[in-house]
XYZ file of C-alpha atoms in Angstrom:
774
model
C -26.852 -49.008 1.362
C -24.892 -46.823 -1.076
C -22.407 -44.364 0.442
C -21.479 -41.374 -1.753
C -18.441 -39.373 -0.589
C -17.873 -35.854 -1.917
C -15.437 -33.168 -0.754
C -17.802 -30.426 0.433
C -20.995 -30.284 2.533
C -22.696 -27.941 0.039
C -22.037 -30.397 -2.782
C -23.327 -33.240 -0.582
C -26.543 -31.339 0.134
C -27.224 -30.705 -3.584
C -26.432 -34.289 -4.666
C -28.638 -35.734 -1.913
C -31.662 -34.075 -3.561
C -31.126 -36.129 -6.746
C -30.581 -39.539 -5.130
C -33.081 -41.842 -3.463
C -33.243 -43.183 0.069
C -30.806 -45.940 -0.860
C -28.009 -43.357 -0.957
C -26.229 -41.721 1.965
C -24.147 -38.665 0.947
C -21.246 -37.563 3.161
C -18.481 -34.971 2.877
C -14.751 -35.491 3.438
C -14.283 -31.701 3.800
C -11.525 -31.667 1.195
C -8.350 -33.732 1.559
C -8.327 -36.073 4.553
C -4.548 -36.599 4.378
C -1.566 -34.375 3.727
C 2.199 -34.638 3.631
C 3.594 -35.278 7.087
C 5.199 -32.213 8.675
C 8.104 -34.184 10.098
C 11.184 -34.528 7.864
C 9.546 -32.662 4.984
C 6.904 -35.384 4.580
C 8.983 -37.053 1.861
C 11.162 -40.159 1.843
C 14.317 -38.487 0.542
C 15.768 -41.753 -0.755
C 12.855 -42.478 -3.066
C 11.109 -39.062 -3.142
C 7.915 -40.897 -2.149
C 5.412 -38.722 -0.248
C 4.655 -39.687 3.355
C 0.985 -39.059 4.121
C -0.804 -38.755 7.428
C -4.380 -37.954 8.394
C -4.659 -34.242 9.146
C -5.354 -33.548 12.811
C -8.597 -31.707 11.966
C -9.820 -34.667 9.875
C -9.482 -37.512 12.397
C -13.145 -37.283 13.436
C -14.212 -37.071 9.787
C -12.222 -40.218 8.936
C -13.633 -42.012 11.978
C -17.195 -41.216 10.893
C -16.546 -42.226 7.271
C -15.023 -45.564 8.372
C -18.134 -46.372 10.412
C -20.360 -45.558 7.416
C -18.184 -47.653 5.077
C -18.792 -50.730 7.270
C -22.539 -50.392 6.720
C -22.306 -49.711 2.970
C -22.732 -52.261 0.194
C -21.170 -49.875 -2.374
C -18.980 -46.788 -1.873
C -19.092 -44.105 -4.573
C -16.170 -41.690 -4.632
C -17.601 -38.529 -6.179
C -14.933 -35.862 -5.669
C -14.254 -33.306 -8.418
C -13.009 -34.447 -11.821
C -9.633 -32.643 -11.714
C -6.274 -33.828 -10.334
C -7.004 -32.635 -6.802
C -10.363 -34.421 -6.854
C -8.742 -37.608 -8.144
C -6.144 -37.438 -5.346
C -8.904 -36.954 -2.752
C -10.638 -40.097 -4.075
C -7.351 -42.046 -3.977
C -6.596 -40.984 -0.399
C -10.124 -41.920 0.656
C -9.718 -45.339 -0.989
C -6.464 -45.993 0.876
C -7.280 -44.457 4.261
C -10.751 -45.993 4.520
C -9.299 -49.344 3.368
C -11.871 -49.687 0.610
C -12.067 -52.708 -1.664
C -12.046 -52.488 -5.462
C -15.010 -54.825 -5.860
C -17.431 -52.546 -4.026
C -15.866 -49.109 -4.708
C -16.748 -47.003 -7.720
C -15.331 -43.690 -8.911
C -17.803 -41.314 -10.525
C -17.287 -37.860 -12.006
C -19.616 -35.225 -13.361
C -19.132 -31.776 -14.841
C -22.306 -30.379 -13.327
C -24.464 -31.185 -10.309
C -27.799 -31.906 -11.966
C -30.102 -34.915 -11.760
C -29.232 -36.093 -15.283
C -25.483 -35.665 -14.738
C -25.544 -37.555 -11.403
C -27.623 -40.427 -12.778
C -25.440 -40.650 -15.886
C -22.302 -40.736 -13.709
C -23.721 -43.574 -11.575
C -24.514 -45.526 -14.745
C -20.939 -45.015 -15.997
C -18.521 -45.495 -13.073
C -14.780 -45.858 -13.654
C -11.648 -46.693 -11.727
C -9.469 -44.096 -10.019
C -7.162 -42.590 -12.666
C -3.730 -43.160 -11.135
C -2.099 -40.943 -13.763
C -4.085 -37.937 -12.517
C -3.182 -38.896 -8.948
C 0.506 -39.105 -9.839
C 0.399 -35.686 -11.517
C -1.047 -34.239 -8.312
C 1.549 -36.049 -6.207
C 4.364 -34.820 -8.430
C 3.200 -31.198 -8.081
C 2.784 -31.542 -4.322
C 6.191 -33.158 -3.765
C 8.083 -30.835 -6.107
C 6.538 -27.759 -4.502
C 7.353 -29.109 -1.021
C 10.975 -29.721 -2.079
C 11.323 -26.206 -3.461
C 9.649 -24.540 -0.496
C 11.354 -26.521 2.258
C 14.846 -26.237 0.779
C 14.757 -22.623 -0.413
C 12.852 -21.025 2.479
C 15.529 -21.637 5.176
C 18.043 -19.888 2.897
C 15.793 -16.817 2.877
C 15.640 -16.971 6.698
C 19.408 -16.920 7.026
C 20.199 -14.559 4.155
C 17.359 -12.011 4.435
C 14.831 -12.259 7.286
C 13.251 -14.919 9.483
C 9.825 -16.207 8.546
C 10.126 -15.778 4.781
C 9.140 -18.500 2.337
C 9.697 -19.397 -1.304
C 7.352 -21.156 -3.695
C 7.819 -22.428 -7.223
C 4.880 -20.688 -8.944
C 4.409 -17.921 -6.357
C 8.010 -16.708 -6.668
C 7.644 -16.472 -10.442
C 4.431 -14.450 -10.050
C 6.269 -12.077 -7.687
C 9.050 -11.775 -10.272
C 6.546 -10.632 -12.905
C 5.257 -7.895 -10.603
C 8.758 -6.791 -9.524
C 10.010 -6.614 -13.102
C 6.995 -4.575 -14.177
C 7.622 -2.137 -11.299
C 11.298 -1.761 -12.253
C 10.284 -1.239 -15.875
C 7.950 1.575 -14.790
C 10.639 3.164 -12.574
C 13.140 3.202 -15.443
C 10.631 4.444 -17.996
C 11.363 7.895 -19.433
C 8.231 9.525 -20.903
C 8.661 10.801 -24.459
C 6.595 13.858 -25.421
C 4.721 14.139 -28.711
C 2.266 16.768 -29.882
C -1.146 15.581 -30.973
C -3.462 17.882 -32.871
C -7.254 17.672 -32.766
C -9.920 19.823 -34.383
C -13.658 20.453 -34.121
C -15.593 21.191 -37.316
C -19.275 21.841 -38.042
C -20.955 20.637 -41.230
C -23.637 22.581 -43.125
C -26.311 21.204 -40.769
C -24.249 22.518 -37.863
C -23.470 18.996 -36.563
C -20.151 18.532 -34.757
C -17.309 16.524 -36.321
C -14.497 15.778 -33.859
C -11.315 14.829 -35.694
C -7.612 14.059 -35.222
C -4.689 15.013 -37.430
C -3.252 12.023 -39.279
C 0.235 12.692 -37.937
C 1.832 13.559 -34.589
C 4.733 15.989 -34.148
C 7.843 15.269 -32.118
C 8.696 18.950 -31.642
C 6.625 21.805 -30.286
C 7.858 24.085 -33.062
C 6.528 21.732 -35.750
C 3.115 21.512 -34.081
C 2.999 25.300 -33.822
C 4.107 25.636 -37.452
C 1.252 23.405 -38.635
C -1.376 25.325 -36.660
C 0.012 28.600 -38.019
C -0.259 27.209 -41.560
C -3.847 26.081 -40.854
C -4.799 29.545 -39.581
C -7.307 31.217 -41.889
C -7.655 28.148 -44.139
C -10.936 26.722 -45.434
C -11.510 22.986 -44.966
C -13.655 20.579 -46.957
C -14.690 16.915 -46.820
C -12.126 15.386 -49.176
C -13.178 11.765 -48.809
C -15.947 9.676 -47.231
C -15.318 5.954 -47.009
C -17.880 3.543 -45.612
C -17.167 -0.142 -45.264
C -18.946 -3.032 -43.542
C -17.421 -4.581 -40.463
C -18.352 -7.131 -37.858
C -17.646 -8.215 -34.300
C -17.701 -11.823 -33.201
C -18.538 -13.043 -29.706
C -15.918 -14.417 -27.353
C -15.710 -18.077 -26.423
C -17.530 -19.333 -23.315
C -15.691 -18.880 -20.037
C -12.661 -20.807 -18.886
C -11.384 -20.319 -15.340
C -8.961 -17.575 -16.319
C -11.324 -15.646 -18.620
C -14.044 -15.757 -15.947
C -11.602 -14.338 -13.400
C -10.634 -11.557 -15.821
C -14.204 -10.585 -16.717
C -15.472 -10.802 -13.125
C -12.820 -8.237 -12.178
C -15.010 -5.723 -14.055
C -17.726 -6.501 -11.484
C -15.236 -5.575 -8.754
C -14.531 -9.184 -7.715
C -11.031 -10.300 -6.760
C -9.770 -13.566 -8.256
C -10.266 -15.471 -4.988
C -13.776 -14.030 -4.514
C -14.718 -15.011 -8.068
C -13.616 -18.600 -7.408
C -15.458 -18.723 -4.082
C -18.690 -17.503 -5.706
C -18.252 -19.859 -8.674
C -17.695 -22.783 -6.286
C -20.918 -21.904 -4.467
C -22.844 -21.704 -7.756
C -21.378 -25.054 -8.868
C -22.160 -26.809 -5.591
C -25.705 -25.445 -5.706
C -26.135 -26.997 -9.158
C -26.371 -23.711 -11.085
C -23.181 -23.852 -13.197
C -20.798 -26.479 -14.514
C -17.403 -27.174 -12.945
C -15.491 -23.910 -12.521
C -11.894 -25.155 -12.887
C -11.414 -25.736 -16.585
C -9.284 -24.558 -19.481
C -11.672 -25.865 -22.137
C -14.017 -23.710 -24.250
C -16.100 -26.674 -25.406
C -19.852 -26.837 -24.937
C -21.767 -30.123 -24.890
C -24.396 -30.949 -27.507
C -27.006 -30.614 -24.768
C -25.764 -27.074 -23.973
C -25.685 -26.093 -27.647
C -29.267 -27.267 -28.145
C -30.389 -25.483 -24.984
C -28.717 -22.240 -26.131
C -30.416 -22.585 -29.529
C -33.867 -22.883 -27.930
C -33.326 -19.870 -25.646
C -31.918 -17.630 -28.415
C -34.684 -18.429 -30.908
C -37.330 -18.136 -28.194
C -36.126 -14.810 -26.785
C -34.538 -13.059 -29.771
C -35.469 -14.850 -33.007
C -33.751 -17.125 -35.548
C -31.666 -14.313 -37.023
C -29.750 -14.068 -33.729
C -28.625 -17.721 -33.766
C -25.199 -18.857 -34.922
C -24.224 -22.168 -33.344
C -20.456 -22.488 -32.862
C -18.021 -24.889 -31.242
C -14.849 -23.158 -30.059
C -11.378 -24.640 -29.803
C -8.786 -23.473 -27.341
C -5.328 -22.205 -28.309
C -3.919 -23.806 -25.164
C -2.382 -27.106 -26.264
C -2.574 -28.531 -22.727
C -6.313 -27.839 -22.361
C -8.506 -30.840 -21.649
C -11.019 -30.733 -24.478
C -13.038 -33.575 -22.957
C -14.109 -31.093 -20.288
C -16.571 -28.262 -20.800
C -16.384 -24.517 -20.500
C -18.051 -22.835 -17.519
C -21.746 -22.457 -18.334
C -25.159 -22.498 -16.631
C -26.504 -26.002 -16.140
C -29.878 -24.738 -17.363
C -29.714 -21.872 -19.876
C -33.434 -21.228 -19.600
C -32.729 -19.950 -16.060
C -31.589 -16.361 -16.519
C -31.057 -15.515 -12.832
C -29.753 -17.743 -10.039
C -27.796 -17.483 -6.802
C -28.336 -17.087 -3.086
C -27.183 -13.458 -2.825
C -26.486 -10.416 -4.969
C -22.850 -11.367 -5.678
C -23.741 -14.889 -6.781
C -26.519 -13.501 -8.969
C -24.160 -11.032 -10.657
C -21.605 -13.750 -11.428
C -24.248 -16.198 -12.626
C -25.788 -13.593 -14.944
C -22.327 -12.832 -16.364
C -21.804 -16.557 -17.115
C -25.295 -16.841 -18.591
C -24.776 -13.840 -20.906
C -21.309 -14.991 -22.047
C -22.535 -18.535 -22.788
C -25.585 -17.369 -24.687
C -23.624 -14.712 -26.620
C -21.100 -17.330 -27.760
C -23.903 -18.984 -29.766
C -25.323 -15.788 -31.250
C -24.789 -14.085 -34.595
C -21.969 -11.622 -35.239
C -22.748 -7.956 -34.742
C -22.819 -6.186 -38.122
C -21.340 -2.707 -38.207
C -20.858 0.066 -40.687
C -17.578 1.918 -40.212
C -17.174 5.368 -41.753
C -13.911 7.300 -42.199
C -14.141 10.979 -43.151
C -11.095 12.961 -44.356
C -11.115 16.739 -43.823
C -8.377 18.707 -45.587
C -7.158 21.812 -47.324
C -5.244 21.595 -50.649
C -2.432 23.775 -49.289
C -1.775 21.417 -46.358
C -0.208 17.970 -46.825
C -1.624 16.845 -43.481
C -5.308 16.007 -43.112
C -7.810 15.553 -40.285
C -9.591 12.215 -39.914
C -12.939 11.509 -38.265
C -14.099 7.960 -37.623
C -17.570 6.733 -36.877
C -19.315 3.444 -36.335
C -22.944 2.429 -36.638
C -24.407 -0.879 -35.471
C -26.488 -2.229 -38.356
C -27.405 -5.476 -36.566
C -26.613 -5.917 -32.877
C -26.336 -9.739 -32.884
C -24.604 -11.016 -29.746
C -24.266 -7.417 -28.455
C -27.939 -7.768 -27.566
C -26.855 -9.675 -24.441
C -23.119 -9.125 -24.018
C -21.352 -5.778 -24.437
C -17.566 -5.885 -24.771
C -15.711 -3.754 -22.261
C -12.138 -2.701 -22.969
C -9.427 -3.588 -20.509
C -8.042 -0.672 -18.522
C -4.489 -1.364 -19.682
C -5.441 -1.814 -23.329
C -7.843 1.088 -23.748
C -7.085 3.166 -26.815
C -7.073 6.797 -25.725
C -6.967 7.866 -29.387
C -10.186 6.067 -30.238
C -12.797 8.659 -31.176
C -15.315 6.458 -32.927
C -18.967 7.307 -32.465
C -22.093 8.060 -34.420
C -21.311 10.497 -37.296
C -23.672 13.002 -38.900
C -24.404 12.698 -42.614
C -21.689 14.430 -44.686
C -20.931 14.620 -48.407
C -17.655 14.598 -50.289
C -16.701 18.124 -51.302
C -18.809 19.702 -48.571
C -17.211 22.714 -46.911
C -16.986 22.557 -43.117
C -16.591 25.344 -40.605
C -13.561 25.213 -38.301
C -14.485 25.742 -34.643
C -11.052 25.192 -33.058
C -7.737 23.389 -33.402
C -5.939 22.191 -30.271
C -2.313 21.076 -30.231
C -1.410 19.420 -26.940
C 1.713 17.838 -25.526
C 1.135 14.157 -24.702
C 3.582 11.825 -22.992
C 4.147 8.154 -23.700
C 3.129 5.847 -20.877
C 4.873 2.794 -19.440
C 3.269 -0.631 -19.444
C 0.405 -0.801 -16.949
C 0.937 -2.384 -13.560
C -0.764 -5.729 -13.077
C -4.065 -6.078 -11.350
C -5.222 -9.550 -10.355
C -7.046 -10.150 -13.637
C -4.186 -9.048 -15.897
C -1.712 -11.108 -13.839
C -3.862 -14.203 -14.424
C -3.828 -13.427 -18.150
C -0.028 -13.116 -18.131
C 0.479 -16.341 -16.153
C -1.761 -18.200 -18.592
C 0.016 -16.644 -21.567
C 3.380 -17.862 -20.222
C 2.005 -21.335 -19.472
C 2.608 -20.903 -15.736
C 0.096 -22.568 -13.447
C -3.209 -24.176 -14.329
C -6.880 -23.246 -13.685
C -6.814 -24.453 -10.081
C -3.625 -22.536 -9.192
C -4.281 -18.923 -10.259
C -6.384 -17.845 -7.265
C -4.249 -19.499 -4.540
C -1.061 -18.168 -6.161
C -2.303 -14.575 -6.079
C -3.654 -14.954 -2.525
C -0.402 -16.490 -1.290
C 1.922 -13.752 -2.566
C -0.258 -11.183 -0.789
C -0.442 -13.169 2.462
C 3.339 -13.492 2.433
C 3.493 -9.698 2.077
C 5.682 -9.860 -1.032
C 3.001 -8.025 -2.979
C 0.216 -5.686 -1.942
C -2.710 -3.983 -3.620
C -2.090 -0.256 -3.489
C -3.373 3.039 -4.819
C -0.980 5.697 -6.091
C -1.784 9.409 -5.936
C -1.200 11.402 -9.123
C 1.910 13.471 -9.748
C 1.875 16.740 -11.656
C 3.750 18.036 -14.678
C 3.577 20.912 -17.124
C 2.185 20.389 -20.620
C 2.323 22.842 -23.501
C -0.866 23.656 -25.342
C -1.683 25.585 -28.531
C -5.223 26.757 -29.273
C -6.454 28.168 -32.571
C -9.908 29.699 -32.114
C -11.641 32.627 -33.777
C -8.626 32.856 -36.080
C -6.377 33.640 -33.083
C -3.541 31.425 -31.768
C -2.922 31.210 -28.010
C 0.011 29.368 -26.437
C -0.177 28.233 -22.812
C 1.345 25.919 -20.236
C -1.065 23.871 -18.121
C -0.696 21.484 -15.187
C -1.562 17.840 -15.841
C -2.070 15.019 -13.346
C -0.425 11.726 -14.273
C 0.801 8.453 -12.810
C -2.225 7.757 -10.625
C -3.041 4.080 -10.153
C -5.872 2.333 -8.376
C -5.870 -1.140 -6.838
C -2.778 -2.411 -8.591
C -0.399 -5.177 -7.512
C 2.886 -3.655 -6.373
C 5.905 -5.305 -4.751
C 6.709 -4.581 -1.118
C 10.272 -3.858 0.003
C 10.579 -7.466 1.189
C 9.170 -8.705 -2.123
C 11.766 -6.747 -4.112
C 14.694 -7.977 -2.003
C 13.515 -11.605 -2.013
C 12.937 -11.490 -5.782
C 16.394 -10.020 -6.412
C 18.010 -12.698 -4.236
C 16.114 -15.585 -5.847
C 16.645 -14.425 -9.439
C 20.361 -14.060 -8.748
C 20.885 -17.381 -6.955
C 18.074 -19.569 -8.370
C 17.752 -18.355 -11.972
C 16.407 -21.708 -13.187
C 13.576 -21.911 -10.634
C 12.595 -18.298 -11.385
C 12.822 -18.785 -15.158
C 9.469 -18.453 -16.915
C 10.322 -21.113 -19.493
C 11.414 -23.608 -16.831
C 8.237 -23.077 -14.805
C 6.106 -23.606 -17.921
C 8.132 -26.762 -18.772
C 7.391 -28.187 -15.304
C 3.661 -27.634 -15.935
C 4.008 -29.529 -19.220
C 5.698 -32.375 -17.335
C 2.733 -32.551 -14.959
C 0.393 -32.640 -17.973
C 2.454 -35.477 -19.477
C 2.270 -37.410 -16.204
C -1.518 -36.878 -16.106
C -1.714 -38.263 -19.639
C 0.349 -41.329 -18.726
C 3.248 -40.236 -20.943
C 5.874 -39.563 -18.264
C 6.994 -41.307 -15.074
C 6.416 -39.003 -12.108
C 9.255 -40.370 -9.953
C 11.763 -40.087 -12.776
C 10.651 -36.509 -13.367
C 11.106 -35.651 -9.658
C 14.472 -37.412 -9.450
C 15.756 -35.550 -12.502
C 14.705 -32.247 -10.972
C 16.054 -32.931 -7.477
C 19.425 -34.251 -8.633
C 20.137 -30.815 -10.125
C 18.284 -28.715 -7.568
C 19.639 -30.011 -4.241
C 23.393 -29.530 -4.944
C 22.661 -25.979 -6.063
C 20.780 -25.290 -2.817
C 23.810 -26.450 -0.818
C 26.096 -24.240 -2.892
C 23.913 -21.148 -2.304
C 23.856 -21.867 1.436
C 27.631 -21.727 1.517
C 28.415 -18.922 -0.917
C 25.535 -16.409 -0.964
C 25.909 -13.215 1.045
C 23.141 -11.586 3.069
C 20.671 -9.550 1.039
C 19.284 -6.383 2.589
C 18.417 -4.229 -0.396
C 20.670 -1.632 1.222
C 20.622 1.827 -0.339
C 22.833 4.721 0.761
C 20.671 7.837 1.053
C 23.395 10.291 2.095
C 24.903 11.642 5.316
C 23.362 13.051 8.479
C 24.186 16.801 8.362
C 24.883 16.896 12.127
C 26.992 13.769 12.749
C 28.184 13.136 9.195
C 27.173 9.474 9.544
C 25.849 7.523 6.571
C 22.096 7.000 6.345
C 20.937 3.708 4.807
C 17.540 2.278 3.849
C 17.507 -1.516 4.103
C 15.731 -4.656 5.261
C 16.462 -5.572 8.888
C 15.443 -8.439 11.146
C 11.972 -6.944 11.598
C 11.456 -5.555 8.118
C 12.202 -2.319 6.227
C 14.080 0.330 8.241
C 16.473 3.285 8.197
C 19.952 2.996 9.720
C 22.247 5.825 10.809
C 25.887 4.799 11.192
C 27.833 1.615 10.504
C 27.358 -1.706 12.313
C 31.111 -2.097 12.792
C 31.518 1.348 14.449
C 32.249 1.528 18.166
C 29.112 3.618 18.660
C 26.089 1.489 17.788
C 24.021 2.697 14.824
C 20.548 4.189 15.310
C 17.503 2.642 13.684
C 14.087 3.955 12.684
C 11.067 2.191 11.180
C 9.453 3.378 7.987
C 6.041 4.986 7.962
C 3.130 3.567 6.015
C 3.568 4.387 2.334
C 7.368 4.714 2.586
C 9.640 2.237 0.803
C 13.381 1.621 0.957
C 13.765 1.957 -2.799
C 12.137 5.411 -2.946
C 12.518 7.140 0.449
C 14.604 10.333 0.378
C 17.317 11.459 2.797
C 15.085 14.291 4.035
C 12.220 11.875 4.782
C 14.617 9.452 6.497
C 16.066 12.127 8.799
C 12.572 13.035 10.019
C 12.068 9.435 11.172
C 14.890 9.837 13.691
C 12.943 12.668 15.318
C 10.373 10.105 16.522
C 8.865 9.705 19.042
C 8.150 13.419 18.916
C 7.058 15.154 22.136
C 4.128 17.545 21.576
C 3.450 18.693 25.144
C 1.455 17.653 28.205
C -2.276 16.983 28.601
C -3.842 16.104 31.958
C -0.294 16.057 33.387
C 0.710 13.257 30.993
C 3.085 13.374 28.001
C 1.591 13.535 24.514
C 3.851 11.990 21.860
C 3.486 11.218 18.188
C 5.128 8.195 16.569
C 4.637 5.601 13.851
C 4.109 1.880 14.249
C 2.991 -1.238 12.493
C -0.454 0.197 11.766
C 0.653 3.694 10.832
C 1.152 7.019 12.658
C -0.398 7.519 16.112
C -0.612 9.770 19.187
C 0.349 8.235 22.531
C -1.083 9.544 25.819
C -1.270 7.860 29.204
C -0.197 4.508 27.669
C -3.075 4.642 25.168
C -2.832 4.993 21.386
C -4.905 7.188 19.074
C -4.555 6.812 15.307
C -3.805 9.820 13.137
C -6.179 10.430 10.241
C -4.131 11.220 7.101
C -7.345 11.751 5.094
C -8.155 14.649 7.419
C -4.713 16.160 6.903
C -2.915 14.637 9.899
C 0.840 14.273 9.422
C 3.518 13.455 11.968
C 5.688 16.368 10.868
C 2.947 19.012 11.260
C 0.520 17.751 13.921
C 0.018 20.103 16.883
C -0.790 19.408 20.532
C -4.265 20.882 19.998
C -5.003 18.448 17.163
C -3.644 15.533 19.219
C -6.033 16.456 22.069
C -8.913 16.503 19.546
C -8.050 12.912 18.523
C -7.807 11.805 22.160
C -11.195 13.299 23.064
C -12.867 11.976 19.900
C -11.749 8.441 20.764
C -12.936 8.835 24.346
C -16.348 10.004 23.134
C -16.595 7.015 20.784
C -15.719 4.678 23.675
C -18.364 6.319 25.874
C -20.989 5.770 23.184
C -19.918 2.137 22.981
C -20.528 1.525 26.704
C -24.033 0.523 27.855
C -23.584 -0.863 31.382
C -21.254 -2.970 33.556
C -21.456 -5.456 36.435
C -18.299 -4.631 38.378
C -18.941 -7.198 41.119
C -18.005 -9.995 38.747
C -14.435 -11.190 38.174
C -13.614 -10.502 35.436
C -16.021 -7.567 35.077
C -18.985 -8.136 32.768
C -19.779 -5.277 30.374
C -22.578 -4.699 27.886
C -21.233 -2.779 24.900
C -22.460 -1.472 21.579
C -20.627 -3.144 18.706
C -20.605 -2.916 14.948
C -23.413 -5.465 14.710
C -25.353 -4.344 17.783
C -25.082 -4.818 21.569
C -23.031 -7.710 22.972
C -21.692 -9.019 26.282
C -17.983 -8.862 27.069
C -16.303 -10.689 29.950
C -12.517 -10.725 29.976
C -11.405 -11.542 26.430
C -14.623 -13.363 25.501
C -17.614 -11.865 23.682
C -21.163 -13.267 23.774
C -24.142 -12.608 21.539
C -27.275 -10.849 22.719
C -30.416 -12.041 20.885
C -32.082 -9.589 18.553
C -35.016 -7.563 19.920
C -33.505 -7.756 23.432
C -33.319 -4.442 25.304
C -29.645 -4.606 26.276
C -29.784 -1.780 28.824
C -32.496 -3.601 30.832
C -30.587 -6.890 31.193
C -29.941 -7.928 34.804
C -26.861 -9.784 36.026
C -28.957 -12.948 36.196
C -30.099 -12.421 32.574
C -26.520 -11.884 31.423
C -25.165 -14.979 33.209
C -27.921 -17.060 31.621
C -27.028 -15.768 28.141
C -23.341 -16.559 28.770
C -24.087 -20.118 29.925
C -26.467 -20.751 27.019
C -24.170 -19.224 24.387
C -22.831 -22.044 22.265
C -21.101 -19.702 19.808
C -19.068 -16.770 21.021
C -18.748 -13.783 18.728
C -15.219 -13.352 17.504
C -13.589 -10.881 15.149
C -14.622 -11.668 11.579
C -11.965 -13.271 9.447
C -11.902 -14.579 5.944
C -13.233 -18.113 5.777
C -10.535 -20.528 4.727
C -11.534 -23.017 2.103
C -11.349 -26.551 3.380
C -10.281 -27.667 -0.044
C -6.519 -27.677 -0.518
């Protein structure tokens, strides 16, 4: 018997289809061993990792050992990256395999040809790849386990530090500070609408901007009453070339335009890979195999014609990329749609279009620039237009501009036919005040691009890094409402000039990564006391060291020793000398008591403090409301927090109070809590007793609609309730499913008890599925 071990059940299921009855395919469910939790899991004398079988993998290992005894040959078929190589190595050691009957196989795609080719070309476990993974794991454990306790003692219990994660947080914090310090600079841009002799519209922009309002007004006054003509028409050919096939990072960035987060993109890509639809999804190579190039050629000629074909092989700019690997592509380019659900299908089609487009002809364009001027004016208006002469790769793959790189001044479109010397009719000239904008905040996709640009992390680390900094609550995805400001505007129309001041919305942001109060304080502490660890260049250098170890050009233990010999003494020094960090900010004084009001981080998170800790009278504390932050809250807002809980009156002879808590503002009545609805205008400072009673009664009505029936004779009571996914049984803290098409209101106690006893799977609150792969 042949035993094939892979790391996921889905992968096992797909591979099994391509192998005969002589092969048994089993899953290890990711890593079977991990660093021991005791004593850091590292021998501190040698920096050797100490591994132990994970508690949730003991049954898996037991089953694999029994299968190994029956097998003539064991095939270790985990993924072809460093993590996959480490999984194979741990399996070899833990299952006590023998070299003579163990073979390591790798494949870039899960297809019949790829599997058979891999079996015909087995290799040994690449210990260099294993050592690179071990070096990363040990170094990250050293950093986390030595730096995190300092954060507990100097800032707040429960915090943690990570080598790559802390650097990612630094990027987001620095961008936020940059935006806060940014001072918008006004300029005055002038645009005009003209009509040609065929009465077709020509939208144009003046070829210069004005720094002063008076100069913009002066120009428009000089243009008043003037006649304009087409002074120049320039047409020149242009082209657009397709982008390279997807790497991990470029896939994550493009999939963001489908609304997918980085982690969701990787989950969907993993599912497509394990189902055999795409090649391996963790890669930094843009190469395509000869087989893929030939397949693309056949599809392009067959669907679009020979003129659309332009076979290319791309090379990556990333010097550490593994060119032996392939880009992410469909395993079969003749399959245009694939996937088990709508999300998988969308991602697959994106990969299919990008791969095919990379082998298609350039798009040929004709770009036209039209100058409109008057001989008495030194300035001129410019209109730009673009016509697609041959669509080429644009036939399958349109290029979308990034949100943070969109050119608001771009006015290119299809232009009407105009002639040099032709007189045009002025419809209107608009001079408008425009303000410079700060650099855009990061979203997940642009953060991946920045990390890759700096050489921080590798394809397998982007998604977990971004997930981790959000789970640790150092960073959150937030929306920002727009602010308002006045802008000056000048309009020349019908030979009359009008000046006005209008209100403009600005500063709105949607789904951007922003630092939390804790994130800002932790980042400030780490950059001050661990500047080397938080240095972008150092972090990139460590990644290069791992690459060198993987290539067999550097000794992993020497690399770790060199790092730790410098790192550990510095940790001890910071323990002794660093002061507590609270991010404390003095807001002002309480007008009644005269005591200082501070915003700072406390033991339980961000808070407001009134008074000094060393005063005889203990200071008062108040928690922040949702959306408030210690670096931006005002004295007026802080003082209102000390009014909480706020008594509104009595209802049903019980107090009604309003307060704020972990999940936002709420009304409290008879020991029950009713959330305020800010979207409906609810605010703690303005809510009335009448509105609070409305919220109480609305919640009661919702609860009544939820209830179907109860069996009060049971202990604990059994209830049948209406839930989000239909009726279910509730007894105590446990929930039980009711089969579909069952009339819940007609169930008897006997029926319910039978369903409870037969229920193998209890319904529990939905949570995000954790990947078993580490």
